[in-house]
Coordinates of C-alpha atoms in Angstrom, one line a residue:
M1 CA 15.2 9.5 0.8
R2 CA 13.6 6.2 1.9
F3 CA 10.6 6.9 -0.3
R4 CA 12.9 7.4 -3.3
Q5 CA 14.7 4.2 -2.5
H6 CA 11.5 2.3 -2.1
Q7 CA 10.1 3.8 -5.3
G8 CA 13.4 2.9 -7.1
A9 CA 13.1 -0.7 -5.9
A10 CA 9.5 -0.9 -7.1
Q11 CA 10.5 0.4 -10.5
T12 CA 13.4 -2.1 -10.7
R13 CA 11.0 -5.0 -9.9
T14 CA 8.5 -3.8 -12.5
L15 CA 11.3 -3.5 -15.1
Q16 CA 12.4 -7.0 -14.3
L17 CA 8.8 -8.3 -14.7
M18 CA 8.4 -6.6 -18.1
L19 CA 11.8 -7.9 -19.2
W20 CA 10.8 -11.5 -18.3
F21 CA 7.4 -11.0 -20.1
G22 CA 9.1 -9.7 -23.2
V23 CA 11.5 -12.6 -23.3
L24 CA 8.7 -15.1 -22.8
V25 CA 6.6 -13.5 -25.5
V26 CA 9.4 -13.7 -28.0
A27 CA 10.1 -17.3 -27.0
L28 CA 6.4 -18.2 -27.2
T29 CA 6.1 -16.6 -30.7
L30 CA 9.2 -18.5 -32.0
A31 CA 7.9 -21.8 -30.5
I32 CA 4.4 -21.4 -32.0
N33 CA 5.9 -20.5 -35.4
L34 CA 8.1 -23.5 -35.3
L35 CA 5.3 -25.8 -34.2
L36 CA 3.0 -24.5 -37.0
A37 CA 5.8 -24.8 -39.6
L38 CA 6.4 -28.4 -38.6
L39 CA 2.6 -29.1 -38.6
Y40 CA 2.3 -27.5 -42.1
K41 CA 5.1 -29.6 -43.5
A42 CA 3.6 -32.7 -42.0
L43 CA 0.2 -32.0 -43.6
V44 CA 1.5 -30.7 -46.9
P45 CA 4.8 -32.6 -47.4
V46 CA 5.1 -31.8 -51.1
S47 CA 4.8 -28.1 -50.7
I48 CA 7.8 -25.8 -51.4
G49 CA 8.2 -23.1 -48.8
F50 CA 5.3 -21.6 -46.9
P51 CA 2.3 -19.5 -47.8
N52 CA 2.7 -15.8 -48.1
L53 CA 2.7 -14.0 -44.7
F54 CA 2.6 -17.4 -43.0
F55 CA 5.0 -16.4 -40.1
E56 CA 3.8 -12.8 -40.0
T57 CA 0.2 -13.9 -39.5
N58 CA 1.2 -16.3 -36.8
T59 CA 3.2 -13.7 -35.0
A60 CA 0.4 -11.1 -35.3
V61 CA -2.2 -13.5 -33.9
V62 CA 0.1 -14.5 -30.9
L63 CA 0.8 -10.8 -30.1
L64 CA -2.9 -10.0 -30.4
F65 CA -4.0 -12.6 -27.9
V66 CA -1.1 -12.2 -25.5
V67 CA -0.3 -8.5 -25.5
G68 CA -3.8 -7.4 -26.2
G69 CA -5.2 -9.7 -23.6
A70 CA -2.7 -8.4 -21.0
I71 CA -3.6 -4.8 -21.8
V72 CA -7.3 -5.4 -21.6
E73 CA -7.0 -7.3 -18.3
T74 CA -4.8 -4.6 -16.8
Q75 CA -7.5 -2.0 -17.5
R76 CA -10.1 -4.3 -15.9
L77 CA -7.9 -4.8 -12.8
R78 CA -7.3 -1.0 -12.6
A79 CA -11.0 -0.5 -12.5
G80 CA -11.9 -3.3 -10.2
G81 CA -8.8 -3.5 -8.0
G82 CA -8.5 -6.2 -5.3
E83 CA -12.3 -6.7 -5.2
R84 CA -12.3 -7.9 -8.8
V85 CA -9.7 -10.6 -8.0
A86 CA -11.6 -11.7 -4.9
H87 CA -14.9 -12.0 -6.8
W88 CA -13.1 -13.7 -9.6
L89 CA -12.4 -16.6 -7.2
G90 CA -15.9 -16.7 -5.9
A91 CA -15.2 -14.9 -2.6
V92 CA -17.8 -13.1 -0.6
E93 CA -17.1 -10.0 1.3
V94 CA -17.7 -10.1 5.1
T95 CA -18.4 -6.9 7.0
D96 CA -20.6 -7.7 10.1
P97 CA -21.1 -11.4 10.1
D98 CA -23.1 -13.5 12.5
D99 CA -20.7 -16.4 12.1
A100 CA -18.1 -16.4 14.9
L101 CA -15.3 -17.7 12.7
E102 CA -15.7 -14.8 10.3
R103 CA -16.0 -12.3 13.2
R104 CA -12.7 -13.7 14.5
L105 CA -11.2 -13.1 11.0
L106 CA -12.3 -9.5 11.0
N107 CA -10.9 -8.9 14.5
V108 CA -7.6 -10.5 13.6
V109 CA -7.3 -8.4 10.4
D110 CA -7.9 -5.2 12.5
E111 CA -5.3 -6.3 15.0
M112 CA -2.7 -7.1 12.3
A113 CA -3.4 -3.7 10.6
I114 CA -2.5 -2.0 13.9
A115 CA 0.5 -4.2 14.5
S116 CA 1.9 -3.7 11.0
A117 CA 1.0 0.0 10.6
Q118 CA -0.8 -0.8 7.4
P119 CA -4.3 0.3 6.1
V120 CA -7.2 -2.0 6.9
P121 CA -8.2 -4.0 3.8
R122 CA -11.6 -5.3 2.8
V123 CA -12.1 -8.9 3.9
F124 CA -13.4 -11.7 1.7
V125 CA -14.0 -15.4 2.4
M126 CA -13.9 -18.2 -0.2
R127 CA -16.7 -20.3 1.5
R128 CA -16.4 -23.3 -0.9
E129 CA -12.7 -23.8 -0.4
D130 CA -11.6 -26.4 2.2
A131 CA -7.9 -25.8 1.7
I132 CA -5.9 -23.6 4.0
N133 CA -4.9 -20.6 1.9
A134 CA -5.2 -16.8 1.6
F135 CA -4.1 -14.0 -0.7
V136 CA -4.1 -10.2 -0.8
A137 CA -4.7 -8.2 -3.9
G138 CA -5.0 -4.5 -4.9
W139 CA -3.1 -1.5 -6.3
G140 CA -3.0 0.7 -3.2
A141 CA -4.5 1.5 0.2
D142 CA -8.0 2.3 -1.2
D143 CA -8.7 -1.1 -2.9
I144 CA -6.8 -3.8 -1.0
A145 CA -8.8 -7.0 -0.6
L146 CA -7.6 -9.8 1.7
T147 CA -9.2 -13.1 0.9
V148 CA -9.1 -16.2 3.2
T149 CA -10.5 -19.7 2.5
R150 CA -13.2 -21.2 4.7
G151 CA -10.8 -24.1 5.4
A152 CA -8.4 -21.7 7.1
L153 CA -11.1 -20.4 9.3
E154 CA -12.3 -23.8 10.4
R155 CA -8.9 -25.5 10.8
L156 CA -6.6 -22.8 12.3
N157 CA -6.7 -21.6 15.8
R158 CA -6.5 -17.9 16.6
A159 CA -2.7 -17.7 16.8
E160 CA -2.4 -19.6 13.6
L161 CA -4.9 -17.4 11.8
Q162 CA -2.9 -14.4 13.0
G163 CA 0.2 -15.9 11.4
L164 CA -1.6 -16.4 8.2
V165 CA -3.1 -12.9 8.1
A166 CA 0.3 -11.4 9.2
H167 CA 2.0 -13.0 6.2
E168 CA -0.4 -11.3 3.9
F169 CA 0.2 -8.0 5.6
G170 CA 3.9 -8.6 5.1
H171 CA 3.2 -8.5 1.3
I172 CA 1.3 -5.2 1.8
K173 CA 4.2 -3.7 3.8
E174 CA 6.7 -4.7 1.3
D175 CA 4.7 -3.1 -1.5
D176 CA 4.3 -6.4 -3.4
L177 CA 0.7 -5.8 -4.5
P178 CA 1.2 -3.6 -7.6
L179 CA 3.7 -6.0 -8.9
S180 CA 1.4 -9.0 -8.3
M181 CA -1.5 -7.2 -10.1
R182 CA 0.7 -6.5 -13.1
M183 CA 1.9 -10.0 -13.2
L184 CA -1.7 -11.3 -12.9
A185 CA -2.6 -9.3 -16.0
L186 CA 0.5 -10.6 -18.0
V187 CA -0.2 -14.2 -17.0
W188 CA -3.8 -13.8 -18.0
G189 CA -2.7 -12.7 -21.4
L190 CA -0.2 -15.6 -21.8
S191 CA -2.8 -18.1 -20.7
L192 CA -5.7 -16.6 -22.5
I193 CA -6.2 -19.4 -25.1
H194 CA -5.4 -22.2 -22.7
G195 CA -7.8 -20.8 -20.1
Y196 CA -10.6 -20.3 -22.7
G197 CA -10.2 -23.9 -23.9
Q198 CA -10.4 -25.3 -20.4
S199 CA -13.6 -23.3 -19.8
L200 CA -15.2 -25.0 -22.8
M201 CA -14.2 -28.4 -21.6
R202 CA -15.8 -28.0 -18.1
P203 CA -19.3 -29.3 -17.5
N204 CA -22.2 -26.9 -17.0
H205 CA -24.2 -26.5 -13.8
E206 CA -26.1 -29.7 -14.6
G207 CA -23.0 -31.7 -15.0
Q208 CA -23.4 -32.1 -18.8
V209 CA -20.7 -31.6 -21.5
N210 CA -21.4 -30.8 -25.1
P211 CA -19.1 -33.1 -27.2
L212 CA -18.5 -30.5 -29.9
T213 CA -17.8 -27.8 -27.4
W214 CA -15.5 -30.2 -25.5
L215 CA -13.6 -31.0 -28.7
V216 CA -13.1 -27.3 -29.5
G217 CA -11.9 -26.7 -26.0
L218 CA -9.4 -29.6 -26.3
V219 CA -7.9 -28.0 -29.4
L220 CA -7.7 -24.6 -27.8
T221 CA -6.2 -26.0 -24.6
A222 CA -3.5 -27.9 -26.6
A223 CA -2.8 -24.8 -28.7
G224 CA -2.5 -22.6 -25.7
W225 CA -0.4 -25.0 -23.6
M226 CA 2.8 -23.2 -24.4
G227 CA 1.3 -19.9 -23.3
W228 CA 0.2 -21.5 -20.1
L229 CA 3.7 -22.8 -19.6
A230 CA 5.2 -19.3 -20.2
G231 CA 2.8 -17.9 -17.6
R232 CA 4.0 -20.5 -15.0
I233 CA 7.6 -19.6 -15.8
L234 CA 6.9 -15.9 -15.4
Q235 CA 5.3 -16.5 -11.9
A236 CA 8.1 -18.8 -10.8
A237 CA 10.8 -16.3 -11.9
I238 CA 9.3 -13.3 -10.0
S239 CA 7.4 -14.6 -7.0
R240 CA 9.6 -17.1 -5.0
Q241 CA 11.9 -14.9 -3.0
R242 CA 9.2 -12.5 -1.8
E243 CA 7.7 -15.2 0.4
F244 CA 10.7 -15.3 2.7
L245 CA 10.5 -11.6 3.5
A246 CA 6.7 -11.8 4.1
D247 CA 7.3 -14.7 6.5
A248 CA 9.9 -12.7 8.4
S249 CA 7.5 -9.7 8.5
A250 CA 4.8 -12.0 9.9
I251 CA 7.0 -12.9 12.8
Q252 CA 7.7 -9.2 13.5
F253 CA 4.0 -8.4 13.5
T254 CA 2.8 -11.4 15.7
R255 CA 5.9 -11.5 17.8
T256 CA 5.9 -15.3 17.7
R257 CA 7.1 -18.0 15.3
D258 CA 4.6 -20.7 16.3
G259 CA 1.5 -19.2 14.6
L260 CA 3.0 -19.0 11.1
G261 CA 5.1 -22.1 11.6
N262 CA 2.1 -24.2 12.5
V263 CA 0.2 -22.8 9.5
L264 CA 3.0 -24.0 7.1
R265 CA 3.2 -27.4 8.8
K266 CA -0.6 -27.9 8.4
I267 CA -0.4 -26.8 4.8
W268 CA 2.4 -29.3 4.3
H269 CA 0.3 -32.1 5.8
D270 CA -2.5 -31.3 3.4
Q271 CA -0.1 -31.3 0.5
K272 CA 1.1 -34.8 1.4
L273 CA -2.6 -36.0 1.5
L274 CA -3.4 -34.1 -1.7
A275 CA -6.1 -32.4 0.3
G276 CA -4.8 -28.9 0.0
R277 CA -5.8 -28.2 -3.6
M278 CA -7.9 -25.2 -4.5
Q279 CA -11.1 -26.1 -6.2
H280 CA -11.8 -22.9 -8.1
P281 CA -10.5 -23.1 -11.8
A282 CA -9.1 -19.5 -11.5
A283 CA -7.0 -20.4 -8.5
E284 CA -4.1 -21.4 -10.8
M285 CA -4.2 -17.9 -12.4
V286 CA -3.5 -16.2 -9.0
A287 CA -1.1 -18.9 -7.8
A288 CA 1.7 -16.3 -7.2
M289 CA -0.6 -14.4 -4.8
L290 CA -1.6 -17.4 -2.6
M291 CA -0.1 -18.2 0.7
H292 CA 1.1 -21.4 -0.9
E293 CA 0.5 -22.9 -4.3
P294 CA -0.5 -26.6 -4.1
G295 CA 0.4 -29.3 -6.5
Q296 CA 3.2 -27.9 -8.6
T297 CA 6.6 -29.3 -9.2
H298 CA 9.5 -27.3 -7.7
L299 CA 10.7 -26.2 -11.2
L300 CA 7.4 -24.4 -11.9
A301 CA 6.5 -23.5 -8.3
C302 CA 5.8 -19.9 -7.5
H303 CA 6.7 -20.5 -3.8
P304 CA 9.8 -21.9 -2.0
R305 CA 9.5 -25.4 -0.7
L306 CA 7.4 -25.7 2.5
S307 CA 10.2 -27.5 4.3
E308 CA 12.6 -24.6 3.6
R309 CA 10.1 -22.0 4.8
I310 CA 9.4 -24.0 7.9
R311 CA 13.1 -24.3 8.6
R312 CA 13.6 -20.5 8.3
V313 CA 10.6 -19.7 10.5
C314 CA 11.1 -22.4 13.1
G315 CA 14.8 -22.8 13.0
T316 CA 14.5 -26.5 12.0
V317 CA 12.4 -28.6 9.7
L318 CA 9.5 -29.7 12.0
P319 CA 7.2 -32.5 10.8
P320 CA 3.8 -31.9 9.1
L321 CA 1.0 -31.1 11.4
P322 CA -2.5 -32.6 10.9
A323 CA -5.1 -29.8 10.2
R324 CA -8.2 -31.1 11.8
L325 CA -11.5 -29.2 12.2
L326 CA -11.6 -27.1 15.3
R327 CA -13.7 -28.8 18.0
E328 CA -13.6 -25.9 20.4
D329 CA -16.5 -23.4 20.5
V330 CA -15.4 -20.0 19.1
S331 CA -16.8 -17.1 20.9
E332 CA -15.6 -13.9 19.3
P333 CA -16.8 -10.4 20.3
R334 CA -18.5 -8.2 17.8
R335 CA -16.4 -5.1 17.4
P336 CA -16.7 -2.1 15.0
R337 CA -14.2 -2.3 12.2
L338 CA -11.3 0.1 11.9
A339 CA -11.9 2.2 8.8
S340 CA -8.4 3.8 9.0
L341 CA -5.6 3.9 11.4
P342 CA -3.3 7.0 11.0
E343 CA -2.8 7.2 14.8
G344 CA -3.2 3.6 15.8
A345 CA -0.7 2.5 13.1
L346 CA 1.9 4.9 14.4
A347 CA 1.2 3.8 18.0
A348 CA 1.6 0.1 17.1
D349 CA 4.9 1.0 15.5
A350 CA 5.8 2.7 18.9
A351 CA 5.0 -0.6 20.7
V352 CA 7.5 -2.4 18.6
A353 CA 10.1 0.4 18.8
W354 CA 9.8 0.7 22.6
G355 CA 10.1 -3.0 23.0
G356 CA 6.7 -3.1 24.8
S357 CA 4.7 -6.2 25.4
V358 CA 1.6 -5.2 23.4
S359 CA 0.8 -8.0 21.0
P360 CA -2.2 -8.9 19.0
G361 CA -4.3 -11.5 20.7
P362 CA -7.8 -12.3 22.0
S363 CA -7.8 -9.1 24.0
G364 CA -7.8 -7.0 20.9
G365 CA -10.0 -4.4 22.4
A366 CA -7.7 -3.8 25.3
Q367 CA -4.8 -3.6 22.9
H368 CA -6.5 -1.0 20.9
D369 CA -7.3 1.1 24.0
L370 CA -3.6 0.9 25.0
I371 CA -2.5 1.9 21.6
Q372 CA -4.8 4.9 21.5
A373 CA -3.5 6.0 25.0
H374 CA 0.1 6.1 23.6
S375 CA -0.8 7.6 20.3
E376 CA -0.1 11.2 21.1
G377 CA 3.3 10.4 22.7
W378 CA 4.3 8.2 19.8
Q379 CA 3.4 10.8 17.2
A380 CA 5.7 13.3 19.0
R381 CA 8.5 10.7 19.1
A382 CA 8.1 9.8 15.4
H383 CA 8.1 13.5 14.5
A384 CA 11.2 14.1 16.5
D385 CA 12.9 11.1 14.8
R386 CA 12.2 12.5 11.4
E387 CA 13.3 16.0 12.3
S388 CA 16.5 14.7 13.9
L389 CA 17.3 12.4 11.0
A390 CA 16.9 15.3 8.6
R391 CA 19.2 17.5 10.6
L392 CA 21.9 14.8 11.0
Q393 CA 22.0 14.1 7.3
R394 CA 22.7 17.7 6.6
L395 CA 25.9 17.7 8.6
Q396 CA 28.8 17.8 6.2
G397 CA 31.9 19.1 8.0
P398 CA 34.6 16.6 9.1
T399 CA 34.4 17.6 12.7
E400 CA 30.6 17.4 12.7
Q401 CA 30.6 13.9 11.1
R402 CA 33.3 12.7 13.5
L403 CA 31.2 13.8 16.5
L404 CA 28.1 12.4 15.0
L405 CA 29.8 9.0 14.6
L406 CA 31.1 9.0 18.1
A407 CA 27.6 10.0 19.4
L408 CA 26.1 7.0 17.6
M409 CA 28.6 4.7 19.2
M410 CA 28.3 6.2 22.7
D411 CA 26.3 4.6 25.5
A412 CA 24.0 7.4 26.6
G413 CA 23.6 5.9 30.0
N414 CA 27.4 5.8 30.6
A415 CA 28.3 9.0 32.5
S416 CA 32.1 8.7 31.8
E417 CA 31.5 8.4 28.0
R418 CA 29.1 11.3 28.0
R419 CA 31.6 13.6 29.8
W420 CA 34.4 12.6 27.4
W421 CA 32.1 13.4 24.5
E422 CA 31.1 16.8 25.9
V423 CA 34.8 17.8 26.3
R424 CA 35.4 16.8 22.7
C425 CA 32.5 18.9 21.3
Q426 CA 33.3 22.1 23.2
A427 CA 34.9 23.7 20.1
L428 CA 31.6 23.1 18.1
T429 CA 28.8 25.5 19.0
H430 CA 26.0 23.1 18.1
G431 CA 27.7 19.9 19.4
A432 CA 25.1 19.5 22.1
R433 CA 22.4 19.6 19.4
I434 CA 24.1 16.7 17.6
L435 CA 23.9 14.5 20.7
E436 CA 20.2 15.4 21.3
D437 CA 19.4 14.5 17.7
V438 CA 21.2 11.1 18.0
Q439 CA 19.3 10.3 21.2
S440 CA 16.0 11.2 19.5
L441 CA 16.5 8.6 16.8
L442 CA 14.5 5.4 17.0
P443 CA 16.7 2.4 17.8
Q444 CA 16.2 0.9 14.3
H445 CA 17.7 4.0 12.7
R446 CA 21.0 4.3 14.6
M447 CA 22.8 1.5 12.9
P448 CA 21.8 2.6 9.3
E449 CA 22.9 6.1 10.2
F450 CA 26.2 4.7 11.5
E451 CA 26.8 3.0 8.2
R452 CA 25.9 6.1 6.2
V453 CA 28.4 8.3 8.1
T454 CA 31.2 5.7 7.9
A455 CA 30.6 5.3 4.2
Q456 CA 31.2 9.1 3.8
L457 CA 34.3 9.1 6.0
A458 CA 35.8 6.2 4.2
S459 CA 36.9 8.5 1.4
A460 CA 38.6 11.0 3.9
P461 CA 42.4 11.2 4.1
I462 CA 44.1 8.4 6.1
E463 CA 45.1 10.8 8.9
A464 CA 41.5 11.8 9.4
R465 CA 40.3 8.2 9.4
R466 CA 43.0 7.2 11.9
Q467 CA 42.0 10.1 14.2
V468 CA 38.4 8.8 14.1
V469 CA 39.5 5.3 15.1
Q470 CA 41.6 6.6 17.9
D471 CA 38.9 8.9 19.2
A472 CA 36.4 6.0 19.2
R473 CA 38.8 3.8 21.2
E474 CA 39.2 6.6 23.8
L475 CA 35.5 7.1 24.0
L476 CA 34.7 3.4 24.5
R477 CA 37.3 3.1 27.3
A478 CA 36.4 6.4 29.0
D479 CA 35.1 4.5 32.0
G480 CA 38.2 2.4 32.3
R481 CA 36.9 -0.7 30.5
I482 CA 35.8 -1.9 27.0
S483 CA 32.8 -4.2 27.0
P484 CA 32.5 -7.0 24.5
R485 CA 29.9 -5.0 22.6
D486 CA 32.1 -1.9 22.6
R487 CA 34.9 -4.0 21.0
L488 CA 32.6 -5.2 18.3
W489 CA 31.6 -1.5 17.6
W490 CA 35.3 -0.6 17.3
L491 CA 36.1 -3.5 15.0
T492 CA 33.2 -2.6 12.7
L493 CA 34.3 1.1 12.6
R494 CA 37.9 0.1 11.7
H495 CA 36.6 -2.3 9.1
R496 CA 34.3 0.2 7.5
L497 CA 37.0 2.9 7.5
N498 CA 39.7 0.4 6.4
G499 CA 41.9 2.0 9.0
Q500 CA 43.7 -1.0 10.4
P501 CA 47.2 0.1 11.7
G502 CA 49.9 -0.6 9.1
G503 CA 47.5 -0.3 6.2
A504 CA 46.9 -4.0 6.0
P505 CA 43.4 -4.9 4.9
L506 CA 41.2 -6.6 7.5
I507 CA 39.6 -8.9 5.0
L508 CA 42.1 -11.6 4.0
P509 CA 42.2 -13.6 0.7
V510 CA 39.8 -16.5 0.4
T511 CA 41.6 -19.8 0.9
H512 CA 39.0 -22.4 1.7
H513 CA 35.9 -23.6 -0.2
H514 CA 33.3 -26.0 1.2
A515 CA 29.7 -26.9 0.5
D516 CA 28.3 -26.1 3.9
I517 CA 29.4 -25.0 7.4
A518 CA 28.6 -28.6 8.5
T519 CA 31.6 -29.8 6.5
L520 CA 34.2 -27.4 7.9
P521 CA 37.6 -28.7 8.9
D522 CA 38.3 -28.9 12.6
A523 CA 40.6 -25.8 12.4
D524 CA 38.0 -23.6 10.8
R525 CA 35.3 -25.0 13.1
S526 CA 37.4 -24.0 16.1
H527 CA 37.6 -20.4 14.9
V528 CA 33.8 -20.3 14.3
S529 CA 33.4 -21.7 17.9
A530 CA 35.7 -19.0 19.3
L531 CA 33.9 -16.2 17.5
S532 CA 30.4 -17.6 18.4
S533 CA 31.4 -17.9 22.1
Y534 CA 32.4 -14.3 22.1
L535 CA 29.1 -13.2 20.5
A536 CA 27.2 -15.4 23.0
R537 CA 28.2 -12.8 25.7
F538 CA 25.4 -10.5 24.3
I539 CA 23.5 -12.5 21.7
P540 CA 20.6 -13.0 22.1
M541 CA 20.7 -11.9 25.7
P542 CA 23.4 -10.0 27.6
E543 CA 25.6 -12.0 29.9
R544 CA 24.9 -12.0 33.6
A545 CA 27.2 -11.6 36.7
D546 CA 27.5 -15.4 36.9
G547 CA 28.3 -15.9 33.2
V548 CA 26.6 -16.3 29.9
H549 CA 22.8 -16.2 29.8
P550 CA 21.2 -19.6 29.4
A551 CA 19.5 -18.5 26.2
S552 CA 22.8 -17.5 24.8
Q553 CA 24.3 -20.9 25.8
V554 CA 21.5 -22.6 23.8
W555 CA 22.1 -20.2 21.0
Y556 CA 25.8 -21.2 20.9
D557 CA 24.9 -24.9 21.0
Q558 CA 22.5 -24.7 18.1
V559 CA 24.9 -22.7 16.0
M560 CA 27.7 -25.2 16.5
Q561 CA 25.4 -28.1 15.9
R562 CA 24.8 -26.6 12.5
C563 CA 28.6 -26.5 12.1
G564 CA 28.7 -30.3 12.7
E565 CA 29.9 -30.2 16.3
D566 CA 28.5 -32.5 19.0
T567 CA 27.7 -29.9 21.7
A568 CA 26.5 -32.6 24.0
A569 CA 30.0 -34.0 24.3
S570 CA 31.8 -30.6 24.6
L571 CA 31.4 -27.4 26.6
M572 CA 31.3 -23.8 25.3
P573 CA 34.9 -22.6 25.3
T574 CA 36.0 -19.5 27.3
P575 CA 35.2 -16.4 25.2
P576 CA 38.5 -15.1 23.6
D577 CA 40.2 -12.0 24.7
A578 CA 40.9 -9.1 22.3
D579 CA 43.7 -10.8 20.5
G580 CA 41.9 -14.1 20.3
L581 CA 38.8 -12.3 18.9
V582 CA 40.8 -10.6 16.1
H583 CA 42.5 -13.9 15.3
A584 CA 39.2 -15.8 15.1
L585 CA 37.5 -13.1 13.1
S586 CA 40.4 -13.0 10.6
A587 CA 40.2 -16.8 10.2
V588 CA 36.5 -16.7 9.6
Q589 CA 36.9 -13.9 7.1
E590 CA 39.1 -16.3 5.1
L591 CA 36.1 -18.6 4.4
S592 CA 34.4 -18.4 1.1
W593 CA 31.6 -15.8 0.8
V594 CA 29.0 -18.6 0.6
L595 CA 30.0 -20.1 3.9
R596 CA 30.2 -16.7 5.5
A597 CA 26.6 -15.9 4.4
I598 CA 25.4 -19.3 5.7
L599 CA 27.1 -18.7 9.1
V600 CA 25.5 -15.2 9.5
K601 CA 22.2 -16.7 8.5
A602 CA 22.6 -19.4 11.2
W603 CA 23.5 -16.8 13.8
V604 CA 20.4 -14.7 12.9
E605 CA 17.9 -17.6 12.8
E606 CA 19.1 -19.1 16.1
A607 CA 19.0 -15.6 17.7
F608 CA 15.3 -15.3 16.6
N609 CA 14.6 -18.8 17.9
H610 CA 16.0 -18.1 21.4
S611 CA 14.9 -14.5 21.9
P612 CA 11.9 -13.8 24.2
Q613 CA 8.7 -14.3 22.1
G614 CA 10.9 -14.9 19.0
L615 CA 11.5 -11.1 18.7
L616 CA 15.0 -9.9 18.3
S617 CA 16.1 -7.0 20.6
D618 CA 17.6 -3.9 19.0
D619 CA 21.0 -4.5 20.6
S620 CA 21.1 -8.1 19.3
A621 CA 20.0 -6.9 15.8
D622 CA 22.7 -4.3 15.8
A623 CA 25.4 -6.8 16.8
L624 CA 24.3 -9.2 14.1
R625 CA 24.3 -6.5 11.6
M626 CA 27.9 -5.6 12.6
C627 CA 28.9 -9.2 12.2
A628 CA 27.4 -9.3 8.7
C629 CA 29.4 -6.1 7.9
L630 CA 32.7 -7.6 9.3
L631 CA 32.2 -10.7 7.2
D632 CA 31.0 -8.7 4.1
T633 CA 27.8 -10.6 3.7
P634 CA 24.3 -9.3 2.9
L635 CA 21.7 -9.1 5.7
P636 CA 19.4 -12.2 5.9
P637 CA 15.8 -11.3 5.2
M638 CA 14.7 -11.9 8.9
L639 CA 17.3 -9.4 10.1
E640 CA 16.6 -6.9 7.3
A641 CA 12.9 -7.0 8.3
H642 CA 13.9 -5.8 11.8
Y643 CA 15.1 -2.5 10.3
R644 CA 12.1 -2.1 8.1
A645 CA 9.7 -2.2 11.0
T646 CA 9.7 1.6 11.4
R647 CA 9.9 2.7 7.8

């Protein structure tokens, strides 16, 4: 099912790309016909009408160059794959280099392949580029090429290089490469005339320029300028939002924000000094593939603003960071490259799923040994997860689905809840099997399965839905108490089944509209404060016997600072009781959908910022996902990436 969803998303993105291309080709054709018509009238003002087939010829020539060029380049890219793009930019493949910086790059690539559960790409270096940049190209696992500039090797430390490489692996994991290759071919077709004109204007190897050739190049460059502009628009329309998800994936793979955050800060510093420009003429053609595209206005930029990316990664906009040459001696071990990782990739996924402390770093060999040691156990667990998920999704009976839902909400370590559940499932012969299958699921699969089952039960009769809500309440208080997290589970269940007593909808009409959460009125800010203080009992860390965890206290302070509150002059209020929670939640649900989305995004970003090693726990991720559900907002990319880690 996930494969079909992934395939459907890829087809949708391809259709969107082709639609944009078609619109731009039509606009380009009309613009060129209009320009030539005006030019003809200016040169021959006494003429009546236009020559025969004037517009038809213009249109045919434009389509020949644009569409024909795109088709030809697509075939070339199909044959050459990512290697062709790397060689196009003058990159050289590195396999077993003597240079310590390049050996470090190979080791980091192998480590990120293990951490991201992706195939190991071929590695290329652009040795004449001093800028900090990188890109990944290819159609599939067999022809992926990861290319890094020499400037990145010389001016990024190992942790930062991991962040840079992990970002590119994020594009591989999100299956961005086929779309990027198709877009490259279409942009090449749109920019064909402009690019050829520029090549004629460039000096030869001896620095000489032929005046006649230069003049012809100037004419072609001017004639193809609108095609170049159309190519820039196409890249800007398709590429921007994919960078945020790749950044979030990089944090998941490296388990730290600092590496990628410092890379972006160093690139920003280079941009301010105009030192981050790529020198190769073809760099502009692959702008959408680069880690960051230098020198473009925001209107035509293929990437989001660096300040916005830094804010999302680091939680705040940190200042630019000078990117000086490394003065330290780099001593990198020479290790054999990993040709393929069917077992190691699964094992790396296991390290993430189990919440282990295995992370890529200088001790890459030790990490690889540890991964291999766990490989067989992880394969068994991954297989059990797939088998269990398949069996659970075949359950269709109302009793089966109700018991499945309760098993997903149950704390397996709570003996009282387990005994209550076992009594409930006595009438079902395979009830014990349902519980076993639920406990075999990976943590990242439990919440999506909960949402799937509740979506099916939402169409059941009102009596059946009310019974599910009542059973869930009894289950959660089987031990005589309902924890703060249990109450959030129950509210989410009631919201998804729309089973609030009395039939009143939980989501109230929108009554307030503001530009940002920092401008909320005091009354609304107090409701946000009450709800956030309740969540601080388990986000990002569970509360202790002596009260809220210090990390959760800081999380609350940072969230409320975003809401315009001076937390230095006020203390976190006492978390509300059940009635106070429902009252605060109802008030926050009255905010506009934009403000609710901004608030959820603030919760998620600050949770990442104050979680150990910047990695969100499964319990915190589930709680934030339930909050997004209760407020009817989409998942922020950083939170969505948490649930994609095991797909």
